[in-house]
mmCIF file of C-alpha atoms and ligand atoms in Angstrom:
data_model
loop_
_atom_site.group_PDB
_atom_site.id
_atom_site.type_symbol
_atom_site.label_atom_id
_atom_site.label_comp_id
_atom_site.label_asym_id
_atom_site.label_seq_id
_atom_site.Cartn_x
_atom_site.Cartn_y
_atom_site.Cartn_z
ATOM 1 C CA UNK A 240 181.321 109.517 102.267
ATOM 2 C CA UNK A 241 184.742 109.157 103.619
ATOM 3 C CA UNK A 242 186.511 106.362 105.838
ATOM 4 C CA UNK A 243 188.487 105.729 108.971
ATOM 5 C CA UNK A 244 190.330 102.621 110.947
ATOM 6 C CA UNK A 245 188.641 100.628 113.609
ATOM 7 C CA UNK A 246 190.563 99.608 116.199
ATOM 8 C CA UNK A 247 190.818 95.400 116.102
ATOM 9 C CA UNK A 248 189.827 94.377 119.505
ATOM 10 C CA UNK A 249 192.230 91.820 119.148
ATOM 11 C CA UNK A 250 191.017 90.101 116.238
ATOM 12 C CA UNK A 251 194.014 91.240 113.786
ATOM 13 C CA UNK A 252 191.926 92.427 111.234
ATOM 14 C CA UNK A 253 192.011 96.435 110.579
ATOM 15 C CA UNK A 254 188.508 97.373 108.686
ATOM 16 C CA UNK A 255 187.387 100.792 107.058
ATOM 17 C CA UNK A 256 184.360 102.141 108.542
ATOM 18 C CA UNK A 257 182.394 103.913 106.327
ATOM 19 C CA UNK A 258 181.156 107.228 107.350
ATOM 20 C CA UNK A 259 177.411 108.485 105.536
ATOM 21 C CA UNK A 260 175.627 111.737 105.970
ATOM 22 C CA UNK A 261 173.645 110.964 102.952
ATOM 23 C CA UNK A 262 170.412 109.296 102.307
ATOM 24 C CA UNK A 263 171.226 108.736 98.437
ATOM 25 C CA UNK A 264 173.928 106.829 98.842
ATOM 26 C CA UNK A 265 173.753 103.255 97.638
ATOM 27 C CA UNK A 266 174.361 101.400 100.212
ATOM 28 C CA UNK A 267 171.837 103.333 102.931
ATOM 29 C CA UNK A 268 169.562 102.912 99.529
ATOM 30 C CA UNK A 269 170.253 98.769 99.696
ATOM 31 C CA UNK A 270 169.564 98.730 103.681
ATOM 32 C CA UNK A 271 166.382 101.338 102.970
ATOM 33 C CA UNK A 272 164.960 98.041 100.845
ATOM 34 C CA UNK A 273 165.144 95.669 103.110
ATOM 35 C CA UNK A 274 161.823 97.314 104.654
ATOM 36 C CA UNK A 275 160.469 95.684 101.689
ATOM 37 C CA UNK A 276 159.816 91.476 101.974
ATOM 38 C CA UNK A 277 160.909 91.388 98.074
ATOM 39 C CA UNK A 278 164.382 92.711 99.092
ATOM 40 C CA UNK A 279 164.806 90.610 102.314
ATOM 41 C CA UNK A 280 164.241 87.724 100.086
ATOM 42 C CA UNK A 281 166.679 88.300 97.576
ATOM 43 C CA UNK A 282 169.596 89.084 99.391
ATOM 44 C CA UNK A 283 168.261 86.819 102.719
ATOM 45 C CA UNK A 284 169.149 89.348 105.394
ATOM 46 C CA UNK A 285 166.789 91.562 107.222
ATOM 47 C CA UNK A 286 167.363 94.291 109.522
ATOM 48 C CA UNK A 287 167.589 94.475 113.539
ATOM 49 C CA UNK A 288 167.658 96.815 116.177
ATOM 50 C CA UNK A 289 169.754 97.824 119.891
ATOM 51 C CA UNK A 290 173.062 97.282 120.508
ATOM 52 C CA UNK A 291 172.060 94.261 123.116
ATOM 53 C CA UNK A 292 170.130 92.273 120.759
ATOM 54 C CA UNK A 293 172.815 92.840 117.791
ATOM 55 C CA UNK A 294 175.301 91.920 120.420
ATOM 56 C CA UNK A 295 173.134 88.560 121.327
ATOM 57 C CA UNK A 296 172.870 87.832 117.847
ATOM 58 C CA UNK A 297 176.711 88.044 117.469
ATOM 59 C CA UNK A 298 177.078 85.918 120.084
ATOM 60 C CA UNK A 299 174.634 83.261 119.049
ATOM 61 C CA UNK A 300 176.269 82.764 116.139
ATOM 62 C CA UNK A 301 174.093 84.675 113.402
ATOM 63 C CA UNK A 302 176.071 86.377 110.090
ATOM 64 C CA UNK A 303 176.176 89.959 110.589
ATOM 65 C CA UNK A 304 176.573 92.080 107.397
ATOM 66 C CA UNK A 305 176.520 95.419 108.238
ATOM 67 C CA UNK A 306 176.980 97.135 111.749
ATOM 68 C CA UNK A 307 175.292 100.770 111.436
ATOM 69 C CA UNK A 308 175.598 102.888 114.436
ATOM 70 C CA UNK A 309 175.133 106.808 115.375
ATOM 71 C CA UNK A 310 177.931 108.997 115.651
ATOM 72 C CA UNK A 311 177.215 109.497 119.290
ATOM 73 C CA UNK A 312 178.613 106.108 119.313
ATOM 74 C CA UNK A 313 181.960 106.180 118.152
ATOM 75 C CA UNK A 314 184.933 105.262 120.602
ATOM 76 C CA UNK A 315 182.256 103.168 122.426
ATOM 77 C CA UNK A 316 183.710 100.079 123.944
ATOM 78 C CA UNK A 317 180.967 97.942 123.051
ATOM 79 C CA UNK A 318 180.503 99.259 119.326
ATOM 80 C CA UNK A 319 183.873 99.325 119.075
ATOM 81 C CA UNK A 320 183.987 95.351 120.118
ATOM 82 C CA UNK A 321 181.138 94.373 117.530
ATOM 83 C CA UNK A 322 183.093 96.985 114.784
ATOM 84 C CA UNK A 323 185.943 94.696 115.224
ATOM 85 C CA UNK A 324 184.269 91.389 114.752
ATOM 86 C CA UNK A 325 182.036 92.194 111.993
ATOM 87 C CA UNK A 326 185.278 93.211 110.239
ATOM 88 C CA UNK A 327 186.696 89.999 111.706
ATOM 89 C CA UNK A 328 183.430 87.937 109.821
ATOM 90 C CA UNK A 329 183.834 89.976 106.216
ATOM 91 C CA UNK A 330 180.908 92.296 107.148
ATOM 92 C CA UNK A 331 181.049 96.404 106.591
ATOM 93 C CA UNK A 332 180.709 98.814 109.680
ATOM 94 C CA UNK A 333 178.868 102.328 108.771
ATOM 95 C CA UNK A 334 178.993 105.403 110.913
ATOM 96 C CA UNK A 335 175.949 107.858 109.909
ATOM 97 C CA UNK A 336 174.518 110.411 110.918
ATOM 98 C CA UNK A 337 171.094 110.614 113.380
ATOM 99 C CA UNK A 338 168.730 111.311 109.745
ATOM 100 C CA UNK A 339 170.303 107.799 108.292
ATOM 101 C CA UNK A 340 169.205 105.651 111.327
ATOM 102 C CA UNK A 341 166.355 107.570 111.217
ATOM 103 C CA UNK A 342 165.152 106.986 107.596
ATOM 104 C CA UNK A 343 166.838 103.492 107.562
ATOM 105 C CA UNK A 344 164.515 102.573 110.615
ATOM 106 C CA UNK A 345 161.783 105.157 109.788
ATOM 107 C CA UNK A 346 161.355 105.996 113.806
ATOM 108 C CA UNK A 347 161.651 109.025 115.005
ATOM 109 C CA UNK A 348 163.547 108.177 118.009
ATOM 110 C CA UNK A 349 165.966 105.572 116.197
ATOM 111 C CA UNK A 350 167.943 103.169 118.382
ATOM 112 C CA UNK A 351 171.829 104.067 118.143
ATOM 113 C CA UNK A 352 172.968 100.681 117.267
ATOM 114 C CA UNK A 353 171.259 98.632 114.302
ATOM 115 C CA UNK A 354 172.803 95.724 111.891
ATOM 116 C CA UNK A 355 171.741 93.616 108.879
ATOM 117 C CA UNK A 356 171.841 90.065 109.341
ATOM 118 C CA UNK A 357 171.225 86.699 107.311
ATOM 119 C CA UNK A 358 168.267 85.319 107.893
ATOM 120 C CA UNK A 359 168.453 81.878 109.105
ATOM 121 C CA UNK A 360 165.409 78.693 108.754
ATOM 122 C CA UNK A 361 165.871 75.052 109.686
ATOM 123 C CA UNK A 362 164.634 72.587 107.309
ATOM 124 C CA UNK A 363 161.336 70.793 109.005
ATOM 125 C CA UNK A 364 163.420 67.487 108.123
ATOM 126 C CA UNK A 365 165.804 68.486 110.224
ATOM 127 C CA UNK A 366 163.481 68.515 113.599
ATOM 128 C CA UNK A 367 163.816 65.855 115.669
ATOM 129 C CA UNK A 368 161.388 65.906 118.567
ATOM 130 C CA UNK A 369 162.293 64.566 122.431
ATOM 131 C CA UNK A 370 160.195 64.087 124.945
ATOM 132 C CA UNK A 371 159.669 67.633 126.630
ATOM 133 C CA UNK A 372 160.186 69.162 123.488
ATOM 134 C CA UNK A 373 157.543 71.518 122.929
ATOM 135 C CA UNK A 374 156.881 73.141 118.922
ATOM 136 C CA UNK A 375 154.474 75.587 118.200
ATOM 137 C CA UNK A 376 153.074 75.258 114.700
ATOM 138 C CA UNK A 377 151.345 78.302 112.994
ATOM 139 C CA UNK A 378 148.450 77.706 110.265
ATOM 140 C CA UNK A 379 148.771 80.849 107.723
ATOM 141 C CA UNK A 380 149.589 83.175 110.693
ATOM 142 C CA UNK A 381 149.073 86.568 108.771
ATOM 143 C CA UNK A 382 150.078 89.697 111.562
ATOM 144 C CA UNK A 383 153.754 90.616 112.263
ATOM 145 C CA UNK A 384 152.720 91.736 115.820
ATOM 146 C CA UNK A 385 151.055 88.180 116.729
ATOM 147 C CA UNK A 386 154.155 86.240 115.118
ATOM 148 C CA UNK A 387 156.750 88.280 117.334
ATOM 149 C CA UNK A 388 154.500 88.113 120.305
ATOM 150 C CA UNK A 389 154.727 84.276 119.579
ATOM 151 C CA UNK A 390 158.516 83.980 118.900
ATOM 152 C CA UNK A 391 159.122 86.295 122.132
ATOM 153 C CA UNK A 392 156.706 83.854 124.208
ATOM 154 C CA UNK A 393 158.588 80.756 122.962
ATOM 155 C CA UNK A 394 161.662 81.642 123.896
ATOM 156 C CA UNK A 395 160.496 82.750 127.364
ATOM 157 C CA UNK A 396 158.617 79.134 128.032
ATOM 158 C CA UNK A 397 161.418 77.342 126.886
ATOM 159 C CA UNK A 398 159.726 75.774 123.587
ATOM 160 C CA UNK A 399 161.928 74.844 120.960
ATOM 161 C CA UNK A 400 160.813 76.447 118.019
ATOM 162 C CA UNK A 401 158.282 77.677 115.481
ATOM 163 C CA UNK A 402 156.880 75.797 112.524
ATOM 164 C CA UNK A 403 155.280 78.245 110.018
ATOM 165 C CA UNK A 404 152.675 76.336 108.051
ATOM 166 C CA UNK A 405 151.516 77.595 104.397
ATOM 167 C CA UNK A 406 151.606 81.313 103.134
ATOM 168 C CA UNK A 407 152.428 83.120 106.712
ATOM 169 C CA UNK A 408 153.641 86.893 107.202
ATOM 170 C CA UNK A 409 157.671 87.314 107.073
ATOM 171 C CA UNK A 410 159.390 86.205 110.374
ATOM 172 C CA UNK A 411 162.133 88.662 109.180
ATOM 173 C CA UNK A 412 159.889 91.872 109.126
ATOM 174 C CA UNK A 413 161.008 94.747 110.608
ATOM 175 C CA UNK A 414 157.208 94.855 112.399
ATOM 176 C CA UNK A 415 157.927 90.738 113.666
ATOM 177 C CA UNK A 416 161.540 91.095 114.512
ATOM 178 C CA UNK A 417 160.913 94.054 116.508
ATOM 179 C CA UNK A 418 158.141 92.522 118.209
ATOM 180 C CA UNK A 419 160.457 89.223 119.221
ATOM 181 C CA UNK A 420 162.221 91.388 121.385
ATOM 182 C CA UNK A 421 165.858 89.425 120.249
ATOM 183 C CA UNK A 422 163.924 85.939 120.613
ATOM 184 C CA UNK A 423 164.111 85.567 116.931
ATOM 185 C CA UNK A 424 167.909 84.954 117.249
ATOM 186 C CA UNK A 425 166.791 82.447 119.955
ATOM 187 C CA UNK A 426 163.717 80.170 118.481
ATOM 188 C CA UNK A 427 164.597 78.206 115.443
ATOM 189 C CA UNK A 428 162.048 78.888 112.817
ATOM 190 C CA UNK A 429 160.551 76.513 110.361
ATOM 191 C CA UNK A 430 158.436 77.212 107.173
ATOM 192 C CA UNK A 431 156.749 74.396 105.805
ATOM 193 C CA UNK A 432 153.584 73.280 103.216
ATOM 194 C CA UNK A 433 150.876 71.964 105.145
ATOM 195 C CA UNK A 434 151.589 68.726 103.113
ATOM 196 C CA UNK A 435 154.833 68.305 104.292
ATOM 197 C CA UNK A 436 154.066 69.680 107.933
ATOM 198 C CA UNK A 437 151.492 66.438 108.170
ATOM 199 C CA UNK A 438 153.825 64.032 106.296
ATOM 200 C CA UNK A 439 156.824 65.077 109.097
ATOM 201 C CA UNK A 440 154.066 65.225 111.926
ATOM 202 C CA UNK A 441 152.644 61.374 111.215
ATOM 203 C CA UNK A 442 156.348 60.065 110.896
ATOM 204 C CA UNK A 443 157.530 62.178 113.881
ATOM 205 C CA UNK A 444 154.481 61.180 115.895
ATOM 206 C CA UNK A 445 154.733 64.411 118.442
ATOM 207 C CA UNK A 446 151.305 64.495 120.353
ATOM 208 C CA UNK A 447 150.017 66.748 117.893
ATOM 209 C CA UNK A 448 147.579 69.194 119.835
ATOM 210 C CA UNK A 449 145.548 71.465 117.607
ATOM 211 C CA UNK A 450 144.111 74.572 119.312
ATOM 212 C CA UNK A 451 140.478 74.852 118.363
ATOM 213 C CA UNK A 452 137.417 76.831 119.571
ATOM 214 C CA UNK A 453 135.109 73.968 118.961
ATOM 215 C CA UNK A 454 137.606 71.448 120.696
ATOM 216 C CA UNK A 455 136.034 68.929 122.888
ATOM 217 C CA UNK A 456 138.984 68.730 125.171
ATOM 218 C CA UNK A 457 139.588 71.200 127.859
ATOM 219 C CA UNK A 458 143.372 72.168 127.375
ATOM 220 C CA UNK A 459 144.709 71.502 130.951
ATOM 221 C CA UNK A 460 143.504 68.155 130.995
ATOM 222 C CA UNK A 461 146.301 66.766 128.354
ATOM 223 C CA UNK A 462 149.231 64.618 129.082
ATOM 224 C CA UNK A 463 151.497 66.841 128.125
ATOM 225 C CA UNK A 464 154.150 64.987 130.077
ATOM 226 C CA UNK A 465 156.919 62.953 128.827
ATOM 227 C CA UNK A 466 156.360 63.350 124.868
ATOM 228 C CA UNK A 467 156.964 65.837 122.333
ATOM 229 C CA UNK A 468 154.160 67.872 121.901
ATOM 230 C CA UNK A 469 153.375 70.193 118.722
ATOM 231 C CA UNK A 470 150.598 72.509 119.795
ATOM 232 C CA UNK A 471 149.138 73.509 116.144
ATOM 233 C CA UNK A 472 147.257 77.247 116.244
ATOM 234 C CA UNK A 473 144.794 78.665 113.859
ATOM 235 C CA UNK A 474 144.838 81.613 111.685
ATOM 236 C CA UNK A 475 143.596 84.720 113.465
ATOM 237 C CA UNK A 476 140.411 85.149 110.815
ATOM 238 C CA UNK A 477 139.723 81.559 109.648
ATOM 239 C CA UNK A 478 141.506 79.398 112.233
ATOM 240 C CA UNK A 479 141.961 75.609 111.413
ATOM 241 C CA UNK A 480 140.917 74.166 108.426
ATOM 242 C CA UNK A 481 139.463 70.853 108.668
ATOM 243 C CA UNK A 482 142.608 69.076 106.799
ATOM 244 C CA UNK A 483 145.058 70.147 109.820
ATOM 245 C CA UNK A 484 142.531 69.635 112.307
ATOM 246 C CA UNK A 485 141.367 65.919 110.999
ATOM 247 C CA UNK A 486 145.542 65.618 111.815
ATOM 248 C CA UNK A 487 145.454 65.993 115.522
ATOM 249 C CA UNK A 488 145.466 64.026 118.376
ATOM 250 C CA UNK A 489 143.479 66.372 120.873
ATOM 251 C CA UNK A 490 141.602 69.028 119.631
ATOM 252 C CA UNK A 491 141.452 71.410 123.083
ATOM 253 C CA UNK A 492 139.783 74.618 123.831
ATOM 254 C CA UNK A 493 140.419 76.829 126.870
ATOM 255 C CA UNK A 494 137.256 77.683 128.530
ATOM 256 C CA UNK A 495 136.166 81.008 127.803
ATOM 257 C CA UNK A 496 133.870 83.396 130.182
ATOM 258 C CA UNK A 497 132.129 86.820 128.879
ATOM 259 C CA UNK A 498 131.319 88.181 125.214
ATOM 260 C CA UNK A 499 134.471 87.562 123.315
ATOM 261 C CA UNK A 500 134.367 85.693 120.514
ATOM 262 C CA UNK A 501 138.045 83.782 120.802
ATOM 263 C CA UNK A 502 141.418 84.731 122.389
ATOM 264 C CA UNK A 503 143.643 86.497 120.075
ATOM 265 C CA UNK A 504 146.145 84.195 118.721
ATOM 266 C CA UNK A 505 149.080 85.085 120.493
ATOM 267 C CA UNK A 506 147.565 84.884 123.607
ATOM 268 C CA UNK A 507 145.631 81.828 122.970
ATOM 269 C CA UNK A 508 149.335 80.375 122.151
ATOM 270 C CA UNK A 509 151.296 81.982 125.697
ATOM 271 C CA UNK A 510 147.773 80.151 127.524
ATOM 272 C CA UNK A 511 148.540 76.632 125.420
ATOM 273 C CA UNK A 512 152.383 76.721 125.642
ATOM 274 C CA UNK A 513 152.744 77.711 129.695
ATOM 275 C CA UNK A 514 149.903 75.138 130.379
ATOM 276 C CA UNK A 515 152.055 72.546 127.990
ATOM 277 C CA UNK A 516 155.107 73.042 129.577
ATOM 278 C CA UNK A 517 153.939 74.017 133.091
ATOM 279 C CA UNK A 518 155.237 71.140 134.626
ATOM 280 C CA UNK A 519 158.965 72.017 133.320
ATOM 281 C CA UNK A 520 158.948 75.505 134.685
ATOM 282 C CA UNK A 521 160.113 75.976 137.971
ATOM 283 C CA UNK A 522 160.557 79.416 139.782
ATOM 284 C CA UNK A 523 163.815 77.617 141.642
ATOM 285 C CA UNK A 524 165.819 77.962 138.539
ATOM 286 C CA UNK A 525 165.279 81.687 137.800
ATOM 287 C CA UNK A 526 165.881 83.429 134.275
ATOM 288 C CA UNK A 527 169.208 84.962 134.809
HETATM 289 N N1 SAM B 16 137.250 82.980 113.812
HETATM 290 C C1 SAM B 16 138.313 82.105 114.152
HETATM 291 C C2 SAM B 16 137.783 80.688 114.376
HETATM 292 O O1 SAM B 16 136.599 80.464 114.135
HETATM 293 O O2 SAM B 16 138.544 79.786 114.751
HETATM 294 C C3 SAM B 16 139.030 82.636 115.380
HETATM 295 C C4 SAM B 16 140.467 82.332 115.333
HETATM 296 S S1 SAM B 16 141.340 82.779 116.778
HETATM 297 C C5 SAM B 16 141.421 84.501 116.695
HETATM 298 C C6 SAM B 16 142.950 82.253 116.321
HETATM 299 C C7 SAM B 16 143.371 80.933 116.903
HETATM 300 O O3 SAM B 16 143.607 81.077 118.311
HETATM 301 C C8 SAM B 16 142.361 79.807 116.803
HETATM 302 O O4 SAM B 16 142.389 79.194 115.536
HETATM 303 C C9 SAM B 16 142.840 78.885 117.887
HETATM 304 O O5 SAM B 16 143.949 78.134 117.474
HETATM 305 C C10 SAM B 16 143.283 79.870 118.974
HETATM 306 N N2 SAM B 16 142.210 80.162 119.946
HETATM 307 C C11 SAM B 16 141.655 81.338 120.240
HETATM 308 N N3 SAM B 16 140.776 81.225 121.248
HETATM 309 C C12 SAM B 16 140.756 79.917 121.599
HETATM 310 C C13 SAM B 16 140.053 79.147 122.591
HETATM 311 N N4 SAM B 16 139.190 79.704 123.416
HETATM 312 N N5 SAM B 16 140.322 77.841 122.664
HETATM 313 C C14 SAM B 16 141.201 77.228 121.831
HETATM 314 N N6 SAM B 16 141.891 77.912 120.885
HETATM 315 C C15 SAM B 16 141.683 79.236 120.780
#
């Protein structure tokens, strides 16, 4: 390992980048482990990916601890910019070479620019619901891939966050933070018991909309408008237990045609959420 000056972007602090060839060195061993959900927990940082979305995070306000990029990198205005103000926040910047980023991400084709973070929740006491406001709340949501699909479509229909009910998969897995696309550093996230979750939702009083296949409501016929609205999803296998469901003030279904069973979760949740919030989308105020 050996070390070299950044450059301080203006930020008047001078940091030692670090650079590592090898994969036994304790610190690529630390940032190996946070693949695991053990690790992520005890040190509350997880790992993302691509110079944009570490940039965005930056920007949004979110702790970076380490800035890891590729060689290939170095001297790059950009990296140089987020080199400077990771120093600038305490955090360490590591150069390594192409088989670090590629066992630290285990990909193949590993993207130049990746960074640990701290992982950030917002106490469910802490959510106070408008009218518009739209939640999504998960019941024991158990795959990465529908979680991130769900963060990512959140943050595209302008909801305001995630509540994560019971025992649900990590929102800080590599598998869900890849799969948010950067939305996780845009969605607050929530993890609550289901106890508390129906404690908060009966003081709250959001129209509490639980997503059901044997719902007697069809889904576009709800007054969304005007209220907060929580729409409350089922888990993928078992989806919602009687105790949540008893809870709601609509129980809706969206019409089905063909053989299928149910919508997968993530899409039943994009089909609720645009629906919910149709009539605050507008294609006259485009996404930049
Ligand atoms: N076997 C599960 C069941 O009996 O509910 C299927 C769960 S489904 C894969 C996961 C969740 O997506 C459901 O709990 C529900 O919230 C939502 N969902 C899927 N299809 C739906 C539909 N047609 N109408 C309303 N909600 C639906």
């Amino acid at each position: 390992m050996s070390e070299h000056k950044t450059p301080t972007s203006g930020t008047g602090r001078v940091g030692q980048i670090k650079d590592i060839t090898s994969l036994s060195n304790p610190i690529i061993k630390d940032i190996r482990a946070l693949s695991m959900k053990k690790h992520r927990d005890e040190t509350g940082t997880f790992l993302a990916e691509g110079l944009k979305l570490v940039i965005d995070a930056i920007e949004l306000g979110w702790s970076i601890r380490t800035l890891i990029y590729a060689k290939s990198q170095r001297g790059k205005a950009q990296v140089e910019k987020i080199a400077a103000l990771t120093f600038a926040r305490g955090g360490l910047v590591l150069e390594v070479s192409d088989k670090v980023l590629t066992a630290i991400t285990r990909r193949d084709n590993p993207q130049a620019v990746i960074a640990v973070f701290e992982q950030k929740l917002m106490p469910l006491s802490s959510v106070k619901v408008k009218p518009d406001d739209t939640w999504v709340a998960l019941d024991r949501v158990r795959d990465p891939g529908n979680l991130g699909t769900i963060i990512r479509t959140c943050d595209a229909a302008g909801a305001s966050g995630v509540i994560l009910i019971g025992d649900t998969v990590d929102p800080f897995s590599t598998e869900t933070v890849r799969a948010t696309m950067g939305s996780i550093f845009a969605v607050p996230l929530v993890r609550a018991s289901e106890s508390d979750f129906l404690s908060w939702s009966a003081k709250a009083a959001p129209m509490l909309v639980g997503s059901h296949l044997k719902g007697s409501v069809d889904y576009r016929t709800i007054p969304y408008r005007n209220q907060p609205v929580v729409l409350l999803m089922g888990n993928e296998q078992a989806g919602l237990p009687d105790t949540l469901a008893k809870a709601c003030r609509k129980l809706a279904r969206i019409p089905q045609a063909g053989r299928a069973d149910s919508l997968n979760l993530a899409i039943a949740t994009g089909v609720m959420l645009f629906e919910a919030r149709r009539h605050l989308l507008d294609l006259e105020d485009p996404a930049p």
